[in-house]
Amino acid sequence: MHLSNDAVGAGSEMQTVIQILNAAATDFRRSVEGASPMEMMNSLKRCEDEAQAKEDNGDLAGAYFRLIQAGM
């Protein structure tokens, strides 16, 4: 299982909280199909780590995207 960050990044068109929320939820649902509980936990931990790194680099939209995924 891998949660992508394709929807948020350089040149991204997402600008609103709702757009980020919807993209994160869609990406999460797509990526959990068939994943084991351990794979899910590891991936969600990576989301948390990536969210912190994005926040530290000033990418608040990217950080929010990852936090939404980690909270699902």
Short mmCIF file of C-alpha atoms in Angstrom, two decimals:
data_model
loop_
_atom_site.label_atom_id
_atom_site.label_comp_id
_atom_site.label_asym_id
_atom_site.label_seq_id
_atom_site.Cartn_x
_atom_site.Cartn_y
_atom_site.Cartn_z
CA MET A 1 0.00 0.00 0.00
CA HIS A 2 1.33 3.39 -0.90
CA LEU A 3 -0.45 6.66 -0.40
CA SER A 4 0.61 8.99 -3.14
CA ASN A 5 0.93 12.71 -3.01
CA ASP A 6 0.13 13.25 -6.67
CA ALA A 7 -2.75 15.57 -5.90
CA VAL A 8 -0.64 17.97 -3.86
CA GLY A 9 2.67 19.31 -5.00
CA ALA A 10 4.43 21.56 -7.44
CA GLY A 11 1.98 23.02 -9.90
CA SER A 12 -0.98 21.69 -7.97
CA GLU A 13 -4.34 23.25 -8.68
CA MET A 14 -5.82 22.36 -5.30
CA GLN A 15 -6.37 25.46 -3.28
CA THR A 16 -9.24 24.87 -0.88
CA VAL A 17 -9.47 22.74 2.22
CA ILE A 18 -12.38 20.82 0.68
CA GLN A 19 -10.36 20.02 -2.46
CA ILE A 20 -7.47 18.75 -0.35
CA LEU A 21 -9.80 16.74 1.90
CA ASN A 22 -11.57 15.11 -1.04
CA ALA A 23 -8.31 14.27 -2.82
CA ALA A 24 -6.81 12.76 0.34
CA ALA A 25 -9.90 10.67 1.02
CA THR A 26 -10.03 9.40 -2.57
CA ASP A 27 -6.34 8.54 -2.57
CA PHE A 28 -6.67 6.78 0.79
CA ARG A 29 -9.65 4.65 -0.27
CA ARG A 30 -7.88 3.64 -3.47
CA SER A 31 -4.71 2.62 -1.69
CA VAL A 32 -6.11 0.54 1.17
CA GLU A 33 -7.76 -2.07 -1.00
CA GLY A 34 -6.19 -5.41 -0.18
CA ALA A 35 -3.65 -4.02 2.28
CA SER A 36 -2.85 -5.90 5.46
CA PRO A 37 -3.27 -4.15 8.81
CA MET A 38 0.53 -3.96 9.22
CA GLU A 39 0.95 -2.40 5.76
CA MET A 40 -1.72 0.14 6.60
CA MET A 41 -0.10 1.08 9.90
CA ASN A 42 3.33 1.48 8.30
CA SER A 43 1.92 3.60 5.50
CA LEU A 44 -0.03 5.81 7.89
CA LYS A 45 3.08 6.33 10.03
CA ARG A 46 4.91 7.44 6.87
CA CYS A 47 2.05 9.88 6.20
CA GLU A 48 2.53 11.40 9.64
CA ASP A 49 6.28 11.72 9.09
CA GLU A 50 5.78 13.24 5.64
CA ALA A 51 3.19 15.67 7.01
CA GLN A 52 5.69 16.93 9.58
CA ALA A 53 8.42 17.29 6.94
CA LYS A 54 6.06 19.20 4.62
CA GLU A 55 4.98 21.50 7.44
CA ASP A 56 8.62 22.15 8.32
CA ASN A 57 9.25 23.09 4.67
CA GLY A 58 6.27 25.45 4.56
CA ASP A 59 4.05 23.21 2.39
CA LEU A 60 0.90 23.51 4.47
CA ALA A 61 -1.42 22.10 1.79
CA GLY A 62 0.82 19.03 1.46
CA ALA A 63 0.99 18.65 5.23
CA TYR A 64 -2.80 18.86 5.52
CA PHE A 65 -3.19 16.28 2.72
CA ARG A 66 -0.97 13.83 4.59
CA LEU A 67 -2.61 14.47 7.97
CA ILE A 68 -6.03 13.78 6.49
CA GLN A 69 -4.74 10.46 5.15
CA ALA A 70 -3.16 9.55 8.48
CA GLY A 71 -6.40 10.27 10.28
CA MET A 72 -8.53 8.02 8.09
#
